[in-house]
Coordinates of C-alpha atoms and ligand atoms in Angstrom, one line a residue:
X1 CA -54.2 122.6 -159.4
X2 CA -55.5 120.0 -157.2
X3 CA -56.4 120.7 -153.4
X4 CA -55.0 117.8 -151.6
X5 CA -56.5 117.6 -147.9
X6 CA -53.7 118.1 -145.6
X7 CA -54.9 117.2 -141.8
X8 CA -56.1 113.3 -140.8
X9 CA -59.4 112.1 -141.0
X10 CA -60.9 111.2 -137.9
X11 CA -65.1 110.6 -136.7
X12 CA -65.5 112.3 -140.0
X13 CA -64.0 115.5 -139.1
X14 CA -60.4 116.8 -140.5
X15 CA -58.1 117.4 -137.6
X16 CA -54.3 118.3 -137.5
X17 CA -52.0 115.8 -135.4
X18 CA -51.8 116.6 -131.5
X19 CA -48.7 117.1 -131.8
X20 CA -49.1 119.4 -134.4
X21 CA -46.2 118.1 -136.6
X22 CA -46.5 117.6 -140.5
X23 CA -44.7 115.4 -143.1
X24 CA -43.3 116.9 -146.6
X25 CA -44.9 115.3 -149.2
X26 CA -42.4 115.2 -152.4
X27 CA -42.9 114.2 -156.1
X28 CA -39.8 111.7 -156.5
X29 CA -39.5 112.9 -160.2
X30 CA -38.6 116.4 -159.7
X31 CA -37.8 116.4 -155.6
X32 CA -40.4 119.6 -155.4
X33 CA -42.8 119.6 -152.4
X34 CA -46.3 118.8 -153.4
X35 CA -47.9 119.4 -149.9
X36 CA -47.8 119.3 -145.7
X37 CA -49.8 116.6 -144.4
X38 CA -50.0 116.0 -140.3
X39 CA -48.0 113.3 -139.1
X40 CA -50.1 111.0 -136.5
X41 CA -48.5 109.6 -133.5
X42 CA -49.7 107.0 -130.8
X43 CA -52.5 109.9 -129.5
X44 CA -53.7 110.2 -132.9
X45 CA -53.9 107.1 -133.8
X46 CA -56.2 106.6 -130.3
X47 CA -58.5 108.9 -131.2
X48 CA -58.9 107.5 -134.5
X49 CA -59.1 103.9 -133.5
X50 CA -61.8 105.0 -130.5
X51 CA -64.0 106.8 -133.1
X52 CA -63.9 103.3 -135.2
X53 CA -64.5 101.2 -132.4
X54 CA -67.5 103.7 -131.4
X55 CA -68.9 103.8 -134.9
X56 CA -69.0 100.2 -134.4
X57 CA -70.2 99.4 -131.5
X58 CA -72.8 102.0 -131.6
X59 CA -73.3 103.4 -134.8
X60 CA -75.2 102.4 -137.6
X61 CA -73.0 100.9 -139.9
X62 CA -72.7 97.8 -139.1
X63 CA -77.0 97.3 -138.5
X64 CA -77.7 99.0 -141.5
X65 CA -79.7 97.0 -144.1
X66 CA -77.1 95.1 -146.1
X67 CA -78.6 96.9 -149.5
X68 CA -77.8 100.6 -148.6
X69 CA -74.0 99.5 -147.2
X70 CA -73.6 98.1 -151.1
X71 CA -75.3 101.3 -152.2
X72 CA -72.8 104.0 -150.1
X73 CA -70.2 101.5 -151.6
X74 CA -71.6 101.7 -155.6
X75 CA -71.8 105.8 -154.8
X76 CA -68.2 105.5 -153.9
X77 CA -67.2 103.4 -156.9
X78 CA -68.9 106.0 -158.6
X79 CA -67.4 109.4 -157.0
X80 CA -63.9 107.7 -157.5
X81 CA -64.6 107.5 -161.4
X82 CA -65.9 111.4 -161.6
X83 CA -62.7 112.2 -159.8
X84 CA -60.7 109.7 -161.7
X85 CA -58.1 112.3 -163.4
X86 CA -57.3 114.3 -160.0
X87 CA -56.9 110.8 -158.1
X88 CA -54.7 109.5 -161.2
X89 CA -52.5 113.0 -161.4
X90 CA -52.2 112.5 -157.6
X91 CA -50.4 109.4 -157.5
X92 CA -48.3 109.9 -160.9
X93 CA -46.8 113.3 -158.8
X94 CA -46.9 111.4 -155.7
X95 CA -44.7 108.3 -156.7
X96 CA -43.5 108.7 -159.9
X97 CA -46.0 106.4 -161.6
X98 CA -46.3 107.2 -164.9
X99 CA -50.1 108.9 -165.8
X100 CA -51.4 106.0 -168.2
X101 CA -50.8 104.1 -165.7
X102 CA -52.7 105.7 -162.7
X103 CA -55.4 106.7 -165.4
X104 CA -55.6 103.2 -167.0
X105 CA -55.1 100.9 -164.4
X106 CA -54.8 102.0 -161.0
X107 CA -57.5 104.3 -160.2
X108 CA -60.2 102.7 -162.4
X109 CA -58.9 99.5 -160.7
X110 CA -59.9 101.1 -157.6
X111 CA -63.6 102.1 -158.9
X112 CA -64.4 98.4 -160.2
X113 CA -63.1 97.2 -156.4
X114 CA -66.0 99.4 -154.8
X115 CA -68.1 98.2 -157.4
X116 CA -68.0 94.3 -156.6
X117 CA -68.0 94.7 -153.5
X118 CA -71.3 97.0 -153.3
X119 CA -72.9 93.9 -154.2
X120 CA -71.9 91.5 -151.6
X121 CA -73.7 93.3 -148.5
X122 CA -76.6 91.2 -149.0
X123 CA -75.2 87.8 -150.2
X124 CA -73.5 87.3 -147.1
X125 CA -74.6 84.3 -145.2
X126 CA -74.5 81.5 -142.7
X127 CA -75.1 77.9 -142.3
X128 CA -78.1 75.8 -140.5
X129 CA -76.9 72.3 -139.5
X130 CA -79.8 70.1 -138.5
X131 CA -77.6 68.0 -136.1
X132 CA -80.5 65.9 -134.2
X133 CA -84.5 65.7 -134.4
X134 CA -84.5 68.2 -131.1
X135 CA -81.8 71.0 -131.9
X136 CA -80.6 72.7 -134.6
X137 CA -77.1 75.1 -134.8
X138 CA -77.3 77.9 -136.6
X139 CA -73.7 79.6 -137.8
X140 CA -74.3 83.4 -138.1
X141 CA -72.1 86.1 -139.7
X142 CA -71.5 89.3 -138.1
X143 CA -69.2 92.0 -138.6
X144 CA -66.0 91.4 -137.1
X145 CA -64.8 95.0 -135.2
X146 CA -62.6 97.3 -135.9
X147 CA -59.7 96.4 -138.8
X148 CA -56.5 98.3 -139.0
X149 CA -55.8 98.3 -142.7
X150 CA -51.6 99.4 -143.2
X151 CA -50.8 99.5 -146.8
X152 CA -47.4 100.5 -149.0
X153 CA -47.0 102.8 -151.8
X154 CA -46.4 101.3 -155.1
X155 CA -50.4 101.7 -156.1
X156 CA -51.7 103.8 -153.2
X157 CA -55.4 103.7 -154.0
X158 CA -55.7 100.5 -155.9
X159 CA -54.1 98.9 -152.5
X160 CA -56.4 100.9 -150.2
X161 CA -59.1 99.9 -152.3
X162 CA -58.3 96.2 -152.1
X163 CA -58.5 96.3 -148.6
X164 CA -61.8 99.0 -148.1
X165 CA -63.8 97.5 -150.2
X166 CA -64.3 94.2 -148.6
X167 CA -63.5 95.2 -145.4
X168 CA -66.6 97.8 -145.3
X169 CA -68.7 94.8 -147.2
X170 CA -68.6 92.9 -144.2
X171 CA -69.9 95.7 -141.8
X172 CA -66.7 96.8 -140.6
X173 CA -65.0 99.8 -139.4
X174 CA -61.5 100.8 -140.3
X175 CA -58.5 102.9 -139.6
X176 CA -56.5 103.3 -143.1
X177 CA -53.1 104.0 -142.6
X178 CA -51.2 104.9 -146.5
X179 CA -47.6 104.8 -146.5
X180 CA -45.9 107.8 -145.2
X181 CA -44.9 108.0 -148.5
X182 CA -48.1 108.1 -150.1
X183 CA -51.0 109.6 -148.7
X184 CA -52.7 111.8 -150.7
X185 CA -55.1 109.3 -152.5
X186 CA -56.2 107.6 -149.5
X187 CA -57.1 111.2 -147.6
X188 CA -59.1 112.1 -151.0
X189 CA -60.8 108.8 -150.7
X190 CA -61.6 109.5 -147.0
X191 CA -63.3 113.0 -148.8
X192 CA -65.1 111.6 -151.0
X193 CA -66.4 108.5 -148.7
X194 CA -67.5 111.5 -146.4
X195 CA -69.2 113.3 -149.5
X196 CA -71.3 109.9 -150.7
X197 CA -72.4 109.7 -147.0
X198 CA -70.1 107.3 -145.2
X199 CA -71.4 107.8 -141.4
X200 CA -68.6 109.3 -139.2
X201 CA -66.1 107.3 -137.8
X202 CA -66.8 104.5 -140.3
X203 CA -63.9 105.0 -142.4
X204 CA -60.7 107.1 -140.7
X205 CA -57.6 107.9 -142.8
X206 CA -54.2 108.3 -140.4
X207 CA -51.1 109.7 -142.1
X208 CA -47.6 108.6 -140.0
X209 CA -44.4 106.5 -139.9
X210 CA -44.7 102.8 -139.6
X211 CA -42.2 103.2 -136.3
X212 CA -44.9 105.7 -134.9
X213 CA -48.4 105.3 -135.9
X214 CA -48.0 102.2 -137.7
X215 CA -46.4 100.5 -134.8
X216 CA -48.9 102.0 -132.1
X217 CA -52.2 100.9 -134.8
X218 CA -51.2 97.6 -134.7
X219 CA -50.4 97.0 -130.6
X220 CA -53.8 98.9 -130.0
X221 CA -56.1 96.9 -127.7
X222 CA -59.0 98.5 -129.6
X223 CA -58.6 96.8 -132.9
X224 CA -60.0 93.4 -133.7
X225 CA -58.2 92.8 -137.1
X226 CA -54.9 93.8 -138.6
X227 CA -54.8 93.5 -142.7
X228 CA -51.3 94.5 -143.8
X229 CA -50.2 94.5 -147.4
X230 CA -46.2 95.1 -147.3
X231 CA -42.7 93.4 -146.8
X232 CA -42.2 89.9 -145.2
X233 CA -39.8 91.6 -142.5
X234 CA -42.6 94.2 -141.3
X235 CA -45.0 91.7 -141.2
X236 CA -43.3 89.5 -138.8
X237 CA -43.3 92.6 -136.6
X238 CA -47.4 92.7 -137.1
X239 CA -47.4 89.5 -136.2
X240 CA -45.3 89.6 -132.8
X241 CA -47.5 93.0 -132.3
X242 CA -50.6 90.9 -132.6
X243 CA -49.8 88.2 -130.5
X244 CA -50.6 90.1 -127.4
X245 CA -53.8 91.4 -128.4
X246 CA -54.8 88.1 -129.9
X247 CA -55.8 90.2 -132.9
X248 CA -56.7 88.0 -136.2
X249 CA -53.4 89.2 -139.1
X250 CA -54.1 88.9 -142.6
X251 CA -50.5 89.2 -144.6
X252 CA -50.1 90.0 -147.9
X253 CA -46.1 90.2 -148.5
X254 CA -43.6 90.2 -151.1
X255 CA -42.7 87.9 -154.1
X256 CA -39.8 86.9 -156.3
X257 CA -42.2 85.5 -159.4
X258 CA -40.4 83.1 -161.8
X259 CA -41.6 82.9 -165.1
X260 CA -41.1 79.8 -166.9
X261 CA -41.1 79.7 -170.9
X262 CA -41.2 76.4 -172.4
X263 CA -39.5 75.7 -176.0
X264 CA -42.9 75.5 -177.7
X265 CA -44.6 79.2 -176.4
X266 CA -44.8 82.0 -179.2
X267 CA -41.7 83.9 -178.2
X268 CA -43.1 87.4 -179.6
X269 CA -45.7 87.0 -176.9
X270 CA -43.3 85.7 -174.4
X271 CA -41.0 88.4 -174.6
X272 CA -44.1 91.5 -174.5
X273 CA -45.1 89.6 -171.3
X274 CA -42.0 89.1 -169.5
X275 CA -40.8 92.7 -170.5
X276 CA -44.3 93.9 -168.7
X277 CA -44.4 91.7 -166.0
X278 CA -41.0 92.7 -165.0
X279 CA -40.7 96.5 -165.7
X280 CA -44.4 97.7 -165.7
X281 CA -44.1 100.2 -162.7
X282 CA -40.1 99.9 -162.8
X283 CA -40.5 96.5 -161.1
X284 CA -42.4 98.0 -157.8
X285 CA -45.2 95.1 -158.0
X286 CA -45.1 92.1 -155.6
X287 CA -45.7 89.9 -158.5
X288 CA -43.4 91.0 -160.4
X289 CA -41.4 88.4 -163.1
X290 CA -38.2 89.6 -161.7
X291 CA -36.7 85.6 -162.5
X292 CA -36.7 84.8 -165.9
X293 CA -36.6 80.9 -166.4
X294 CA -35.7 80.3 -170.1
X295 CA -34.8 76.6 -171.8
X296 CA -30.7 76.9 -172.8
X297 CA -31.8 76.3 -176.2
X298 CA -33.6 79.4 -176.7
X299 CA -31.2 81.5 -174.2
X300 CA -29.4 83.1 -177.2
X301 CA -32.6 84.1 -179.5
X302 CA -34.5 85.1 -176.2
X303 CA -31.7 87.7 -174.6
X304 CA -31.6 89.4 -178.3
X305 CA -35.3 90.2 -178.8
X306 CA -35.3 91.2 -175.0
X307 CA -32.5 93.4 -174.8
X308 CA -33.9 95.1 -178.5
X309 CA -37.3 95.9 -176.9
X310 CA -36.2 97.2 -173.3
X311 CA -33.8 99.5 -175.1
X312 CA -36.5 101.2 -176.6
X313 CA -39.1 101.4 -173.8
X314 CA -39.6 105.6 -172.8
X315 CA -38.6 106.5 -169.6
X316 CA -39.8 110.4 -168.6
X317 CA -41.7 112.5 -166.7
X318 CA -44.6 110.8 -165.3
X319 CA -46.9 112.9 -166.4
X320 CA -46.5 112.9 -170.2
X321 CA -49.0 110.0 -171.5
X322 CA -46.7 108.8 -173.8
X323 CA -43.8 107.8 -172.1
X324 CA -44.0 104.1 -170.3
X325 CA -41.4 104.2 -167.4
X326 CA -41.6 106.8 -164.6
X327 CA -39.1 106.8 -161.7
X328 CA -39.0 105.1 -158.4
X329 CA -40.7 106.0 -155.1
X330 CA -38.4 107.6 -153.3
X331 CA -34.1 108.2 -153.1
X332 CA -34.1 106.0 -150.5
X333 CA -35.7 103.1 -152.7
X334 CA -33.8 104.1 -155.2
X335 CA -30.2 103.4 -153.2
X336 CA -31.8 100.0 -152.5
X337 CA -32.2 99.2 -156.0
X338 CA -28.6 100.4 -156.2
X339 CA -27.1 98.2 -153.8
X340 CA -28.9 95.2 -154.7
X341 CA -27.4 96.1 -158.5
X342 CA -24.0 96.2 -157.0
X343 CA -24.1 92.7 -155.1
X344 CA -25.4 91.5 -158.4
X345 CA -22.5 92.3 -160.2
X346 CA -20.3 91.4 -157.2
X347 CA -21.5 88.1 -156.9
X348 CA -20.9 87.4 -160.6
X349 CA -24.0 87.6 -162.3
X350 CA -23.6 89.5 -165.5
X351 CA -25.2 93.1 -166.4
X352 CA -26.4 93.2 -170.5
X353 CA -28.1 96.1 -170.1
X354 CA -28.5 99.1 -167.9
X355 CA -30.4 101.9 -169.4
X356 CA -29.6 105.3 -169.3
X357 CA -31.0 108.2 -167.0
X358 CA -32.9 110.6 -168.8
X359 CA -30.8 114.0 -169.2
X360 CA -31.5 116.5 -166.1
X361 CA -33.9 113.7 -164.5
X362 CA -33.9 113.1 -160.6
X363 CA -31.9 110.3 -159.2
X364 CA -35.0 108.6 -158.7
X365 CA -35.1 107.8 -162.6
X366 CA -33.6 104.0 -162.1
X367 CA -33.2 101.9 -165.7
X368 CA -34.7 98.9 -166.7
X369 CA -31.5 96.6 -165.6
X370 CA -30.6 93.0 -167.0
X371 CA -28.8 90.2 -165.0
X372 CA -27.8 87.3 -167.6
X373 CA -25.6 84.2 -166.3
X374 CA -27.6 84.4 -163.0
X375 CA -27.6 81.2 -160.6
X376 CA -30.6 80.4 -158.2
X377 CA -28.2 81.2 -154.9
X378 CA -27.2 84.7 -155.9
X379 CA -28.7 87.3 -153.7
X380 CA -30.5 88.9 -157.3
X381 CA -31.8 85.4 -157.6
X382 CA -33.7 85.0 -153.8
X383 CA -34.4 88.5 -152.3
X384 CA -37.1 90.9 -153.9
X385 CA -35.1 93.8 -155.5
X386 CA -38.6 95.5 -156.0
X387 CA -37.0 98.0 -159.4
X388 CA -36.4 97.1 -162.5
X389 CA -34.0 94.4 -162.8
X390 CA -34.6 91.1 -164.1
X391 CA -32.6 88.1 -163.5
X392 CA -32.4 85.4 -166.7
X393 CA -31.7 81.6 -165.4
X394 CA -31.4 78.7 -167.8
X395 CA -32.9 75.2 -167.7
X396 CA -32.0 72.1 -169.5
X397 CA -36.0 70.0 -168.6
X398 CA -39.2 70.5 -167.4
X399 CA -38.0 68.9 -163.8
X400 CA -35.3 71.2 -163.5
X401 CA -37.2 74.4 -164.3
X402 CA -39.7 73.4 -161.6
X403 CA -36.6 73.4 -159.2
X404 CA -35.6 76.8 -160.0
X405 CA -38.6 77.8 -159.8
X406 CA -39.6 76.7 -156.4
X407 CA -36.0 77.3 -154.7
X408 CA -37.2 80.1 -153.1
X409 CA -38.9 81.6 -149.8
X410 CA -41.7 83.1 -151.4
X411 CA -44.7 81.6 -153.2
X412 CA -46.8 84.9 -154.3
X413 CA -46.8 84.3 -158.5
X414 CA -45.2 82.3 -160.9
X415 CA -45.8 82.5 -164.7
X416 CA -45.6 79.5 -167.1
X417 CA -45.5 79.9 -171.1
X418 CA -46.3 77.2 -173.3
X419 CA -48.9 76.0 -175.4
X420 CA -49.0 72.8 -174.2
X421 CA -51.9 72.8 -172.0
X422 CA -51.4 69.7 -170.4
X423 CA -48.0 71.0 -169.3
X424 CA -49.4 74.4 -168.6
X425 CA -51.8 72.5 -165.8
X426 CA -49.0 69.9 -164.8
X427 CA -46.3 72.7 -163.8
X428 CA -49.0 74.6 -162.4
X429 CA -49.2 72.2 -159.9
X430 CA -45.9 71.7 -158.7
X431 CA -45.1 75.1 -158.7
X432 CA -45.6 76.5 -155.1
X433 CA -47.5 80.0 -155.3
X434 CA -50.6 81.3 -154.5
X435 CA -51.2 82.5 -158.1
X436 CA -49.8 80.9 -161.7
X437 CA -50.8 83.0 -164.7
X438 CA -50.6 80.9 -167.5
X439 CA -49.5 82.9 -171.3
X440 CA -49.9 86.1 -169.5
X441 CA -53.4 85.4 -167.8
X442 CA -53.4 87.0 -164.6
X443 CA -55.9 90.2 -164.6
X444 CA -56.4 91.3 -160.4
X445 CA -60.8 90.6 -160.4
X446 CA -62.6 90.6 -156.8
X447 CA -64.3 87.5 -157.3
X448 CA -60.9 85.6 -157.5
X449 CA -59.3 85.4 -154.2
X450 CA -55.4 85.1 -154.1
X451 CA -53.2 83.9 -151.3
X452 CA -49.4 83.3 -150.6
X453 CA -47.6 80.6 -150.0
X454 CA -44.5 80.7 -147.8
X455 CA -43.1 83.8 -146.7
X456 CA -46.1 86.1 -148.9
X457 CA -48.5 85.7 -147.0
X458 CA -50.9 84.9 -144.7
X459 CA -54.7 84.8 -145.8
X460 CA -57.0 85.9 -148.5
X461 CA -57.0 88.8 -150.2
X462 CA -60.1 89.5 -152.4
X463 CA -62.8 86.8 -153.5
X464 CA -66.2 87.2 -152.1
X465 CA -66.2 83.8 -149.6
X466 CA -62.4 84.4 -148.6
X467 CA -63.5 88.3 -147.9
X468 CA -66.2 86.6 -146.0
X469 CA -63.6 84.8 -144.1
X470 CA -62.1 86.8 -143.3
X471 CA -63.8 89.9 -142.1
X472 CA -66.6 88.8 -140.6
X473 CA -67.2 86.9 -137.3
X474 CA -68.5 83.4 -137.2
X475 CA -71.1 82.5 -134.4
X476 CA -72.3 79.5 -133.6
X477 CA -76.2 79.5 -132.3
X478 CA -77.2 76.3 -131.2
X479 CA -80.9 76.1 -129.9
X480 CA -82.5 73.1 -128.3
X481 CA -86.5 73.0 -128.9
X482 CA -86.6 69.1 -126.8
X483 CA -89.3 69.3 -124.6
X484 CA -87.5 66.8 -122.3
X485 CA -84.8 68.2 -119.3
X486 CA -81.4 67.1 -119.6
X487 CA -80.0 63.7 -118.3
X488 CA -77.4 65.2 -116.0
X489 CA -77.0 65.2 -113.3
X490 CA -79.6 63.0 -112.9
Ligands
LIG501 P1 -43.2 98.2 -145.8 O1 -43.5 96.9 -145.1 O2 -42.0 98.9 -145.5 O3 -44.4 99.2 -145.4 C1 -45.8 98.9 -145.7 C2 -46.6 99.7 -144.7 O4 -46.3 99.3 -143.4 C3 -46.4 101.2 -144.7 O5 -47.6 101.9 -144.5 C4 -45.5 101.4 -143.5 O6 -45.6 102.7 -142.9 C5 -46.0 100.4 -142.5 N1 -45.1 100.0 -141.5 C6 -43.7 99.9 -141.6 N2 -43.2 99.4 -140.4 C7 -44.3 99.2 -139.6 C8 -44.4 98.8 -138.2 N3 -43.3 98.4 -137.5 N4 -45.6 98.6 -137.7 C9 -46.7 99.0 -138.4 N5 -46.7 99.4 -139.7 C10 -45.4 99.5 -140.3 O7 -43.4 97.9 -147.4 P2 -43.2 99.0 -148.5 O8 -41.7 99.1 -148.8 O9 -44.0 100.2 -148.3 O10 -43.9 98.2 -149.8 C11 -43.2 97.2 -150.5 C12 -43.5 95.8 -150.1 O11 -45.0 95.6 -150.3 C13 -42.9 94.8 -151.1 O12 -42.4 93.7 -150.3 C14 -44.1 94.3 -151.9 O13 -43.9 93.0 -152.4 C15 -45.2 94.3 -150.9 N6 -46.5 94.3 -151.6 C16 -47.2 93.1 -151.5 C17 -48.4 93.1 -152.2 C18 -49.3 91.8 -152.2 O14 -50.4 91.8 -152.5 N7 -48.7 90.7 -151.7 C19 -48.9 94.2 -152.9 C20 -48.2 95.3 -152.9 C21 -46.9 95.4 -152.3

């Protein structure tokens, strides 16, 4: 039985909400409560961002010698990898993920982040520009302030991790809020930060609506930065939040990732990585190959070795290591999947395959779904359905499958198969996103940053310069050693 702290993390200390109201925490699979955990409003979310904003501007994280920030950071990495199991169990009940999953990607995922960065403390630097004889401008880094960091639930830690990790690098100090839906791995990370030796206030884990404590984290005139990983719509909101503050926003949004198989790619591959990239984690990814761009040619033979596999993938409990597909977040997600389904099917695209609910499973169990005969204007085409439903378009050339691919408002992935690699770099540079994996390439490392183009995103997330960038202030020093008095107003 894991104990799963239940109050907010504030200065280091566990506190319940002011208003002393608490949030059922469900497990989506079975609709059984797993815990209570407070529920912050605007108060709580003051008292958290004061005790960053004092950790900063008096404490001693960000003046500590750069080597033992990366070594608190390294301990972390390493706490998170003794815990791994109860942190991987945690989000499989939490959201429905299934256990090799948590325990294979997202929680070691979350380790290796804290890892990388531990070694960037000291690397970071400035520039000297010797402008004249007489003068010299230095550019200095500093720690930037205090960040708000608002994440979403499809990988709780791993996404709390991708924005800790470089965030605390830099020198600065944070208020984390999870999804309401999801809290439990961030307030076990706020544990075990505490337990490596974290100073107080440093790192401060909030648990509350986005309406309520997300909203009031954002407009609060004590935080420098927001870094916000979520939908397109909700960031807009950040950014209108923002503007009176002045705050710096760092976006990291949705996608609707084509992926484009050429005649001449290995089709046994091909099909094992558009399966994966499309219903790995039922389809809750932002990159996930939800558009399927395949030559008319091979339409036929592609559908049929598709549709075999995805009728055999194993959908269950969450928790059994063997079976592949959990369920979805939360009944409400899962009514979203179901609408955008139905306007599919209303707006004519076809369904080939809907899977079947596992016997006595909660609603939440959505199946991998199919969409063939599917245009680029269709709904299922342009907004992000974020389940498991993959759309399958046809192309006739290489110009028109570059068309496809970039009718669309987002820019966050796009695949391309083929094995001609001067192809492979060609379409990868007409094809608008911040990321092109090319035959399946496209492991998350912290030393490559990624960015969005259109509406995903705004800013760098990961990579040790871009992190740099964007977490840390830039001041400019310039120092005049002339001996002679200035010519004006003479
Ligand atoms: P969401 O935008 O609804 O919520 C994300 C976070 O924002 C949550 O913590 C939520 O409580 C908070 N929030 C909501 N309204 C807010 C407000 N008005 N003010 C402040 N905070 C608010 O997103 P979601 O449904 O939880 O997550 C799914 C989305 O996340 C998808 O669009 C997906 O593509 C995106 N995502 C993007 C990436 C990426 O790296 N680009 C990674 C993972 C998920």
């Amino acid at each position: 039985m894991i104990s799963w702290p239940q109050q907010l993390f504030i200065n280091g200390e566990w506190t319940g909400s002011q208003s002393g109201r608490t949030w059922s925490v469900t497990n989506p699979a079975n609709g059984k409560l797993l815990t209570e955990v407070a529920l912050a409003d605007a108060s709580d979310v003051d008292r958290a961002v004061q005790a960053a904003r004092n950790a900063f501007d008096r404490g001693e994280w960000p003046r500590m010698d750069p080597l033992l920030r990366g070594r608190l950071l390294y301990k972390l990495a390493e706490k998170i990898r003794e815990n791994l199991e109860d942190l991987a169990m945690t989000d499989t009940l939490n959201v429905g993920k299934p256990i090799r999953d948590t325990r294979g990607f997202d929680i070691p995922c979350a380790a290796d982040l804290f890892e990388s960065y531990a070694g960037l403390p000291d690397k970071i630097a400035g520039k000297c520009f010797g402008t004249l004889p007489d003068n010299m401008t230095l550019q200095i880094r500093e720690p930037l302030g205090v960040i708000a960091a608002i994440v979403p639930w499809n990988f709780p830690l791993t996404n709390a991790a991708i924005k800790l990790a470089p965030l605390l690098a830099c020198g600065n100090t944070v208020v984390l809020k999870p999804s309401e839906v999801s809290p439990l791995s961030a307030l076990m990370l706020a544990k075990l930060a505490h337990e490596v030796g974290f100073p107080p206030g440093v790192i401060n884990v909030i648990h509350g609506t986005g309406a309520e404590a997300g909203a009031a984290l954002v407009g609060h005139r004590g935080v420098d930065k927001i870094t916000f990983t979520g939908r397109h719509q909700t960031g807009a909101q950040m950014l209108e939040a923002a503007k009176t503050g002045m705050k710096g926003v760092m976006l990291e949004l949705g996608g609707k990732t084509p992926s484009i198989v050429f005649p001449d790619a290995p089709l046994e591959n091909v099909v094992n990585g558009v399966i994966t990239g499309i219903f790995y984690n039922l389809g809750q990814v932002c990159v996930a190959g939800s558009r399927l761009l395949v030559h008319e040619s091979q339409h036929d033979d592609m559908m049929e070795r598709i549709l075999a596999k995805v009728k055999n993938l194993r959908q269950g409990d969450p928790t059994d290591p063997n079976i592949q597909l959990g369920c979805l977040a939360t009944p409400a997600h899962c009514e979203t999947v179901r609408r955008c389904v139905a306007q599919a099917e209303q707006e004519g695209a076809r369904c080939v395959l809907t899977g079947k609910r596992p016997t006595d499973a909660s609603d939440c169990f959505y199946p991998p779904t199919v969409f063939d005969h599917v245009t680029p204007g269709m709904t299922v085409a342009r907004e992000e359905v974020f389940g498991p439903v993959l759309s399958v378009m046809t192309y006739r050339d290489e110009a028109e499958a570059i068309r496809i691919a970039n009718d669309s408002e987002f820019g966050l992935m796009a695949n391309i198969w083929t094995t001609d690699g001067a192809r492979a770099l060609r379409v990868a540079r007409q094809v608008k996103a911040g990321r092109i994996a090319i035959n399946g390439g496209g492991v998350l490392r912290a030393n490559v940053p990624v960015y969005g183009y259109k509406l995903s995103g705004i800013g760098a997330e990961l990579g040790f310069e871009e992190a740099v960038h964007e977490y840390c202030a830039s001041k400019a020093v310039l120092y005049s050693f002339s001996t002679e008095k200035s010519p004006w107003p003479e």
